[in-house]
PDB file of C-alpha atoms in Angstrom:
ATOM      1  CA  MET A  11     -11.496  29.235 -20.283  1.00 94.00           C
ATOM      2  CA  LYS A  12     -15.163  29.375 -19.288  1.00 95.00           C
ATOM      3  CA  THR A  13     -15.282  29.617 -15.511  1.00 97.00           C
ATOM      4  CA  PRO A  14     -18.147  28.775 -13.124  1.00 97.00           C
ATOM      5  CA  PRO A  15     -20.281  31.647 -11.850  1.00 96.00           C
ATOM      6  CA  VAL A  16     -19.153  33.829  -8.948  1.00 97.00           C
ATOM      7  CA  VAL A  17     -21.770  33.678  -6.178  1.00 97.00           C
ATOM      8  CA  SER A  18     -22.462  34.924  -2.670  1.00 98.00           C
ATOM      9  CA  PRO A  19     -21.121  33.091   0.425  1.00 98.00           C
ATOM     10  CA  ARG A  20     -24.606  31.720   1.105  1.00 98.00           C
ATOM     11  CA  GLU A  21     -24.974  30.356  -2.419  1.00 98.00           C
ATOM     12  CA  TRP A  22     -21.461  28.902  -2.338  1.00 98.00           C
ATOM     13  CA  GLU A  23     -22.171  27.080   0.944  1.00 98.00           C
ATOM     14  CA  ALA A  24     -25.446  25.723  -0.442  1.00 98.00           C
ATOM     15  CA  ALA A  25     -23.611  24.372  -3.497  1.00 98.00           C
ATOM     16  CA  ARG A  26     -20.942  22.802  -1.295  1.00 98.00           C
ATOM     17  CA  ARG A  27     -23.522  21.098   0.897  1.00 98.00           C
ATOM     18  CA  GLN A  28     -25.269  19.735  -2.161  1.00 98.00           C
ATOM     19  CA  LEU A  29     -22.042  18.190  -3.413  1.00 98.00           C
ATOM     20  CA  LEU A  30     -21.188  16.958   0.093  1.00 98.00           C
ATOM     21  CA  VAL A  31     -24.087  14.506  -0.122  1.00 98.00           C
ATOM     22  CA  GLU A  32     -22.426  12.797  -3.062  1.00 98.00           C
ATOM     23  CA  GLU A  33     -19.013  12.906  -1.387  1.00 98.00           C
ATOM     24  CA  LYS A  34     -20.418  11.086   1.664  1.00 98.00           C
ATOM     25  CA  GLN A  35     -21.982   8.506  -0.642  1.00 98.00           C
ATOM     26  CA  LEU A  36     -18.592   7.963  -2.268  1.00 97.00           C
ATOM     27  CA  THR A  37     -16.926   7.558   1.138  1.00 97.00           C
ATOM     28  CA  HIS A  38     -19.492   4.984   2.235  1.00 98.00           C
ATOM     29  CA  ALA A  39     -19.140   3.154  -1.091  1.00 98.00           C
ATOM     30  CA  ARG A  40     -15.369   3.061  -0.625  1.00 97.00           C
ATOM     31  CA  ASP A  41     -15.817   1.637   2.885  1.00 98.00           C
ATOM     32  CA  ALA A  42     -18.204  -1.008   1.530  1.00 98.00           C
ATOM     33  CA  LEU A  43     -15.704  -1.979  -1.156  1.00 97.00           C
ATOM     34  CA  ALA A  44     -12.946  -2.341   1.434  1.00 98.00           C
ATOM     35  CA  ALA A  45     -15.268  -4.567   3.484  1.00 98.00           C
ATOM     36  CA  LYS A  46     -15.704  -6.810   0.437  1.00 98.00           C
ATOM     37  CA  ARG A  47     -11.935  -6.996   0.028  1.00 98.00           C
ATOM     38  CA  ARG A  48     -11.691  -8.301   3.597  1.00 98.00           C
ATOM     39  CA  ARG A  49     -14.011 -11.132   2.535  1.00 98.00           C
ATOM     40  CA  MET A  50     -12.090 -12.031  -0.612  1.00 98.00           C
ATOM     41  CA  PRO A  51     -10.918 -15.650  -0.766  1.00 98.00           C
ATOM     42  CA  TRP A  52      -7.224 -16.211  -0.194  1.00 98.00           C
ATOM     43  CA  LEU A  53      -4.872 -17.768  -2.740  1.00 98.00           C
ATOM     44  CA  ALA A  54      -2.096 -19.949  -1.324  1.00 98.00           C
ATOM     45  CA  VAL A  55       1.393 -19.083  -2.586  1.00 98.00           C
ATOM     46  CA  GLU A  56       2.931 -22.485  -3.221  1.00 97.00           C
ATOM     47  CA  LYS A  57       6.138 -21.509  -5.057  1.00 97.00           C
ATOM     48  CA  GLU A  58       9.339 -20.379  -3.416  1.00 97.00           C
ATOM     49  CA  TYR A  59      10.512 -16.939  -4.559  1.00 98.00           C
ATOM     50  CA  GLU A  60      13.928 -15.385  -4.093  1.00 98.00           C
ATOM     51  CA  PHE A  61      14.886 -11.722  -3.970  1.00 98.00           C
ATOM     52  CA  ASP A  62      18.134  -9.846  -3.562  1.00 98.00           C
ATOM     53  CA  GLY A  63      18.092  -7.428  -0.654  1.00 98.00           C
ATOM     54  CA  PRO A  64      20.572  -5.117   1.051  1.00 96.00           C
ATOM     55  CA  GLN A  65      21.700  -8.035   3.226  1.00 94.00           C
ATOM     56  CA  GLY A  66      21.693 -10.705   0.515  1.00 97.00           C
ATOM     57  CA  LYS A  67      19.247 -13.383  -0.655  1.00 98.00           C
ATOM     58  CA  VAL A  68      15.793 -13.506   0.956  1.00 98.00           C
ATOM     59  CA  GLY A  69      12.494 -15.266   0.329  1.00 98.00           C
ATOM     60  CA  LEU A  70       8.965 -13.891   0.106  1.00 98.00           C
ATOM     61  CA  LEU A  71       8.353 -14.755   3.748  1.00 98.00           C
ATOM     62  CA  ASP A  72      11.353 -12.649   4.767  1.00 98.00           C
ATOM     63  CA  LEU A  73       9.822  -9.592   3.116  1.00 98.00           C
ATOM     64  CA  PHE A  74       7.120  -9.569   5.843  1.00 98.00           C
ATOM     65  CA  GLU A  75       9.834  -8.639   8.381  1.00 97.00           C
ATOM     66  CA  GLY A  76       7.958 -10.699  10.964  1.00 97.00           C
ATOM     67  CA  ARG A  77       4.665  -8.866  10.480  1.00 98.00           C
ATOM     68  CA  ARG A  78       1.396 -10.478   9.502  1.00 98.00           C
ATOM     69  CA  GLN A  79       0.683  -8.615   6.258  1.00 98.00           C
ATOM     70  CA  LEU A  80       2.808  -7.622   3.269  1.00 98.00           C
ATOM     71  CA  ILE A  81       2.180  -5.160   0.442  1.00 98.00           C
ATOM     72  CA  VAL A  82       4.476  -5.370  -2.592  1.00 98.00           C
ATOM     73  CA  TYR A  83       4.600  -2.627  -5.219  1.00 98.00           C
ATOM     74  CA  ARG A  84       6.313  -3.632  -8.445  1.00 98.00           C
ATOM     75  CA  ALA A  85       8.263  -0.573  -9.581  1.00 97.00           C
ATOM     76  CA  PHE A  86       9.861  -0.427 -13.028  1.00 97.00           C
ATOM     77  CA  PHE A  87      13.522   0.366 -12.511  1.00 98.00           C
ATOM     78  CA  GLU A  88      15.778  -1.644 -14.787  1.00 97.00           C
ATOM     79  CA  PRO A  89      17.627  -1.460 -18.124  1.00 96.00           C
ATOM     80  CA  GLY A  90      15.284  -0.502 -20.947  1.00 96.00           C
ATOM     81  CA  VAL A  91      12.956   1.578 -18.759  1.00 96.00           C
ATOM     82  CA  THR A  92      12.797   5.332 -19.334  1.00 96.00           C
ATOM     83  CA  GLY A  93      15.072   7.075 -16.831  1.00 96.00           C
ATOM     84  CA  TRP A  94      17.529   4.209 -16.420  1.00 97.00           C
ATOM     85  CA  PRO A  95      20.008   4.265 -14.762  1.00 96.00           C
ATOM     86  CA  ASP A  96      19.431   7.580 -12.991  1.00 97.00           C
ATOM     87  CA  HIS A  97      15.725   7.151 -12.262  1.00 97.00           C
ATOM     88  CA  ALA A  98      12.927   4.628 -12.060  1.00 97.00           C
ATOM     89  CA  CYS A  99      10.064   5.216 -14.492  1.00 96.00           C
ATOM     90  CA  VAL A 100       8.249   8.510 -13.982  1.00 97.00           C
ATOM     91  CA  GLY A 101       4.953   6.957 -12.837  1.00 95.00           C
ATOM     92  CA  CYS A 102       6.605   4.539 -10.407  1.00 96.00           C
ATOM     93  CA  SER A 103       8.692   7.414  -9.059  1.00 97.00           C
ATOM     94  CA  MET A 104       5.542   9.423  -8.407  1.00 96.00           C
ATOM     95  CA  VAL A 105       4.189   6.443  -6.468  1.00 96.00           C
ATOM     96  CA  GLY A 106       7.402   6.404  -4.440  1.00 97.00           C
ATOM     97  CA  ASP A 107       7.060  10.109  -3.690  1.00 97.00           C
ATOM     98  CA  HIS A 108       3.543   9.564  -2.321  1.00 96.00           C
ATOM     99  CA  VAL A 109       4.345   6.798   0.176  1.00 97.00           C
ATOM    100  CA  GLY A 110       3.548   7.936   3.719  1.00 96.00           C
ATOM    101  CA  HIS A 111       5.668   7.212   6.777  1.00 97.00           C
ATOM    102  CA  LEU A 112       5.899   3.441   7.087  1.00 97.00           C
ATOM    103  CA  ALA A 113       5.802   3.391  10.898  1.00 97.00           C
ATOM    104  CA  HIS A 114       2.024   3.787  10.752  1.00 97.00           C
ATOM    105  CA  LEU A 115       1.592   0.764   8.487  1.00 98.00           C
ATOM    106  CA  ASN A 116       4.008  -1.204  10.647  1.00 97.00           C
ATOM    107  CA  ALA A 117       1.869  -0.366  13.683  1.00 97.00           C
ATOM    108  CA  ARG A 118      -0.967  -2.255  11.977  1.00 97.00           C
ATOM    109  CA  ASP A 119       1.276  -5.330  11.561  1.00 97.00           C
ATOM    110  CA  THR A 120       1.794  -4.533   7.863  1.00 98.00           C
ATOM    111  CA  THR A 121       4.984  -4.149   5.820  1.00 98.00           C
ATOM    112  CA  LEU A 122       5.249  -2.265   2.522  1.00 98.00           C
ATOM    113  CA  VAL A 123       8.087  -3.018   0.094  1.00 98.00           C
ATOM    114  CA  PHE A 124       9.003  -2.116  -3.484  1.00 98.00           C
ATOM    115  CA  ALA A 125      10.410  -4.688  -5.911  1.00 98.00           C
ATOM    116  CA  SER A 126      12.218  -4.202  -9.241  1.00 98.00           C
ATOM    117  CA  ARG A 127      14.656  -6.025 -11.489  1.00 98.00           C
ATOM    118  CA  ALA A 128      17.445  -3.484 -10.979  1.00 98.00           C
ATOM    119  CA  PRO A 129      20.494  -4.654  -9.008  1.00 98.00           C
ATOM    120  CA  GLN A 130      20.714  -3.594  -5.378  1.00 98.00           C
ATOM    121  CA  ALA A 131      23.559  -1.155  -5.984  1.00 98.00           C
ATOM    122  CA  ASP A 132      21.372   0.803  -8.406  1.00 98.00           C
ATOM    123  CA  ILE A 133      18.343   0.632  -6.106  1.00 98.00           C
ATOM    124  CA  GLN A 134      20.294   1.978  -3.144  1.00 98.00           C
ATOM    125  CA  ARG A 135      21.724   4.758  -5.312  1.00 98.00           C
ATOM    126  CA  VAL A 136      18.341   5.928  -6.624  1.00 98.00           C
ATOM    127  CA  LYS A 137      16.783   5.683  -3.141  1.00 98.00           C
ATOM    128  CA  ALA A 138      19.480   7.974  -1.784  1.00 98.00           C
ATOM    129  CA  ARG A 139      19.037  10.408  -4.675  1.00 97.00           C
ATOM    130  CA  MET A 140      15.257  10.576  -4.280  1.00 98.00           C
ATOM    131  CA  GLY A 141      15.132  10.473  -0.473  1.00 97.00           C
ATOM    132  CA  TRP A 142      13.093   7.253  -0.351  1.00 98.00           C
ATOM    133  CA  THR A 143      13.272   4.941   2.657  1.00 96.00           C
ATOM    134  CA  MET A 144      10.967   2.039   1.807  1.00 98.00           C
ATOM    135  CA  PRO A 145      12.517  -1.457   1.680  1.00 98.00           C
ATOM    136  CA  TRP A 146      13.256  -2.234  -1.972  1.00 98.00           C
ATOM    137  CA  TYR A 147      14.187  -5.662  -3.287  1.00 98.00           C
ATOM    138  CA  THR A 148      15.477  -7.094  -6.559  1.00 98.00           C
ATOM    139  CA  ILE A 149      13.283  -9.637  -8.347  1.00 98.00           C
ATOM    140  CA  THR A 150      15.375 -12.620  -9.459  1.00 98.00           C
ATOM    141  CA  ASP A 151      12.774 -15.105 -10.733  1.00 98.00           C
ATOM    142  CA  GLU A 152       9.171 -15.307 -12.006  1.00 98.00           C
ATOM    143  CA  PHE A 153       7.604 -13.311  -9.174  1.00 98.00           C
ATOM    144  CA  ASP A 154       6.591 -10.456 -11.483  1.00 98.00           C
ATOM    145  CA  THR A 155       5.071 -12.790 -14.087  1.00 98.00           C
ATOM    146  CA  ASP A 156       3.256 -14.925 -11.529  1.00 98.00           C
ATOM    147  CA  PHE A 157       1.691 -11.906  -9.828  1.00 98.00           C
ATOM    148  CA  ASP A 158       0.614  -9.947 -12.923  1.00 97.00           C
ATOM    149  CA  VAL A 159       3.268  -7.225 -12.762  1.00 97.00           C
ATOM    150  CA  ASN A 160       5.707  -8.277 -15.465  1.00 95.00           C
ATOM    151  CA  GLU A 161       4.502  -5.754 -18.068  1.00 92.00           C
ATOM    152  CA  TRP A 162       2.869  -3.082 -15.922  1.00 93.00           C
ATOM    153  CA  HIS A 163       3.187  -1.773 -12.406  1.00 94.00           C
ATOM    154  CA  GLY A 164       0.856  -3.091  -9.715  1.00 97.00           C
ATOM    155  CA  THR A 165       0.415  -3.660  -5.996  1.00 98.00           C
ATOM    156  CA  ASN A 166      -0.132  -7.090  -4.419  1.00 98.00           C
ATOM    157  CA  ALA A 167      -1.300  -7.740  -0.859  1.00 98.00           C
ATOM    158  CA  PHE A 168      -0.328 -10.871   1.068  1.00 98.00           C
ATOM    159  CA  ILE A 169      -0.991 -12.305   4.508  1.00 98.00           C
ATOM    160  CA  ARG A 170       0.811 -15.057   6.357  1.00 98.00           C
ATOM    161  CA  ASP A 171      -0.358 -17.745   8.736  1.00 97.00           C
ATOM    162  CA  GLY A 172       2.843 -18.906  10.354  1.00 97.00           C
ATOM    163  CA  ASP A 173       5.090 -19.825   7.417  1.00 96.00           C
ATOM    164  CA  LYS A 174       2.196 -20.118   4.951  1.00 98.00           C
ATOM    165  CA  VAL A 175       1.719 -17.123   2.626  1.00 98.00           C
ATOM    166  CA  PHE A 176      -1.499 -16.182   0.842  1.00 98.00           C
ATOM    167  CA  ARG A 177      -2.270 -13.608  -1.831  1.00 98.00           C
ATOM    168  CA  THR A 178      -5.295 -11.574  -0.748  1.00 98.00           C
ATOM    169  CA  TYR A 179      -5.708  -8.719  -3.250  1.00 98.00           C
ATOM    170  CA  PHE A 180      -4.232  -6.957  -6.264  1.00 98.00           C
ATOM    171  CA  ILE A 181      -4.518  -3.376  -7.567  1.00 97.00           C
ATOM    172  CA  ASN A 182      -2.986  -2.012 -10.766  1.00 96.00           C
ATOM    173  CA  ALA A 183      -3.386   0.565 -13.533  1.00 92.00           C
ATOM    174  CA  ARG A 184      -5.267   3.663 -12.340  1.00 92.00           C
ATOM    175  CA  GLY A 185      -6.054   1.945  -9.066  1.00 92.00           C
ATOM    176  CA  ASP A 186      -2.474   2.620  -8.022  1.00 90.00           C
ATOM    177  CA  GLU A 187      -3.104   6.378  -8.287  1.00 90.00           C
ATOM    178  CA  ALA A 188      -5.078   6.341  -5.041  1.00 91.00           C
ATOM    179  CA  LEU A 189      -2.405   4.492  -3.069  1.00 95.00           C
ATOM    180  CA  GLY A 190       0.233   6.118  -0.908  1.00 95.00           C
ATOM    181  CA  SER A 191      -1.454   7.009   2.366  1.00 96.00           C
ATOM    182  CA  THR A 192      -1.576   4.655   5.330  1.00 97.00           C
ATOM    183  CA  TRP A 193      -5.347   4.384   4.925  1.00 97.00           C
ATOM    184  CA  SER A 194      -5.312   3.539   1.218  1.00 97.00           C
ATOM    185  CA  TYR A 195      -2.815   0.740   1.757  1.00 98.00           C
ATOM    186  CA  LEU A 196      -4.643  -0.705   4.756  1.00 98.00           C
ATOM    187  CA  ASP A 197      -7.948  -0.591   2.880  1.00 98.00           C
ATOM    188  CA  MET A 198      -6.566  -3.022   0.280  1.00 98.00           C
ATOM    189  CA  THR A 199      -5.401  -5.575   2.846  1.00 98.00           C
ATOM    190  CA  ALA A 200      -7.189  -8.616   4.233  1.00 98.00           C
ATOM    191  CA  LEU A 201      -7.357  -7.127   7.741  1.00 98.00           C
ATOM    192  CA  GLY A 202      -8.148  -3.531   6.760  1.00 98.00           C
ATOM    193  CA  ARG A 203      -7.522  -0.668   9.156  1.00 98.00           C
ATOM    194  CA  GLN A 204      -8.317  -2.996  12.067  1.00 98.00           C
ATOM    195  CA  GLU A 205     -10.584  -0.419  13.712  1.00 98.00           C
ATOM    196  CA  THR A 206     -13.840  -1.158  15.503  1.00 98.00           C
ATOM    197  CA  TRP A 207     -16.074   0.834  13.130  1.00 97.00           C
ATOM    198  CA  GLU A 208     -15.168  -1.359  10.165  1.00 98.00           C
ATOM    199  CA  ASP A 209     -17.423  -4.083   8.811  1.00 98.00           C
ATOM    200  CA  SER A 210     -15.045  -7.025   9.157  1.00 98.00           C
ATOM    201  CA  PRO A 211     -15.585 -10.764   9.633  1.00 97.00           C
ATOM    202  CA  GLN A 212     -15.957 -11.949  13.211  1.00 96.00           C
ATOM    203  CA  GLY A 213     -12.679 -12.376  15.056  1.00 97.00           C
ATOM    204  CA  TYR A 214     -10.633  -9.978  12.947  1.00 97.00           C
ATOM    205  CA  PRO A 215      -8.220  -7.831  15.003  1.00 97.00           C
ATOM    206  CA  GLN A 216      -9.747  -4.443  15.804  1.00 97.00           C
ATOM    207  CA  THR A 217      -9.010  -1.569  18.158  1.00 97.00           C
ATOM    208  CA  PRO A 218     -10.792   1.767  18.641  1.00 96.00           C
ATOM    209  CA  PRO A 219      -9.890   4.456  16.105  1.00 93.00           C
ATOM    210  CA  TYR A 220      -7.397   7.017  17.377  1.00 93.00           C
ATOM    211  CA  ALA A 221      -6.324   4.656  20.186  1.00 94.00           C
ATOM    212  CA  TRP A 222      -3.452   3.192  18.147  1.00 95.00           C
ATOM    213  CA  TRP A 223      -2.456   6.393  16.321  1.00 95.00           C
ATOM    214  CA  HIS A 224       0.859   7.826  17.412  1.00 96.00           C
ATOM    215  CA  TRP A 225       3.799  10.000  16.360  1.00 96.00           C
ATOM    216  CA  HIS A 226       5.836   8.009  13.885  1.00 96.00           C
ATOM    217  CA  ASP A 227       8.965   8.158  16.051  1.00 95.00           C
ATOM    218  CA  GLU A 228       7.243   6.889  19.192  1.00 95.00           C
ATOM    219  CA  TYR A 229       5.634   3.612  18.211  1.00 94.00           C
ATOM    220  CA  ASP A 230       6.708   0.619  20.265  1.00 79.00           C
ATOM    221  CA  GLY A 231       9.561  -0.784  18.221  1.00 58.00           C
ATOM    222  CA  GLY A 232       7.953   0.269  14.938  1.00 45.00           C
ATOM    223  CA  ALA A 233       5.252  -2.419  15.148  1.00 47.00           C
ATOM    224  CA  GLY A 234       2.242  -3.099  17.274  1.00 47.00           C
ATOM    225  CA  PRO A 235       0.020  -0.593  19.066  1.00 44.00           C
ATOM    226  CA  ALA A 236       1.195   2.727  20.438  1.00 41.00           C
ATOM    227  CA  PRO A 237       2.610   2.677  23.982  1.00 39.00           C
ATOM    228  CA  LYS A 238       0.155   3.515  26.729  1.00 36.00           C
TER     229      LYS A 238
END
């Protein structure tokens, strides 16, 4: 293995600062891309979809859990997938391992769920084995085909206006690698992080950064801003 040169502290810091310029450019480009996502047109979801959940049959609207936004990751856990019945697929399992504490997403009026074709008994068993806590539903109809996740994993973002649901964005393939943190999920949604520094359309909900951040066990009911 041919390694880079070993240099003095001063030379190392100079090299880091040189690369930092490009890192800041990448950060600003990522922010600009997220701003464009917040201006994406919405696609009305006209069909009724049904899922099996821990408490029985539910619709797509129920997956929001009363919140305004919904993120659905299609995980491959079903007969015929490598790992069945003890595990979901390796890549989808890595995604599951990277999901941050959901209280922070909930505090931004956003719900994250996983969806697969495995029966609920198998889903609950693998969740317990792997220590996962995200809501996880069973697909029972054409949801995966209609939202481009029937043959490959992917993440769809939705928003609701009352009882009307709209698809707002979709990420799949290597794009899913970057997801897992609160920030990465919020950046793919229609409302974003909902912080005042963001370039969002007029009237979008926004609060100062840090003001809503809280310990995950002390949010107000798991949704909404942190208690004062």
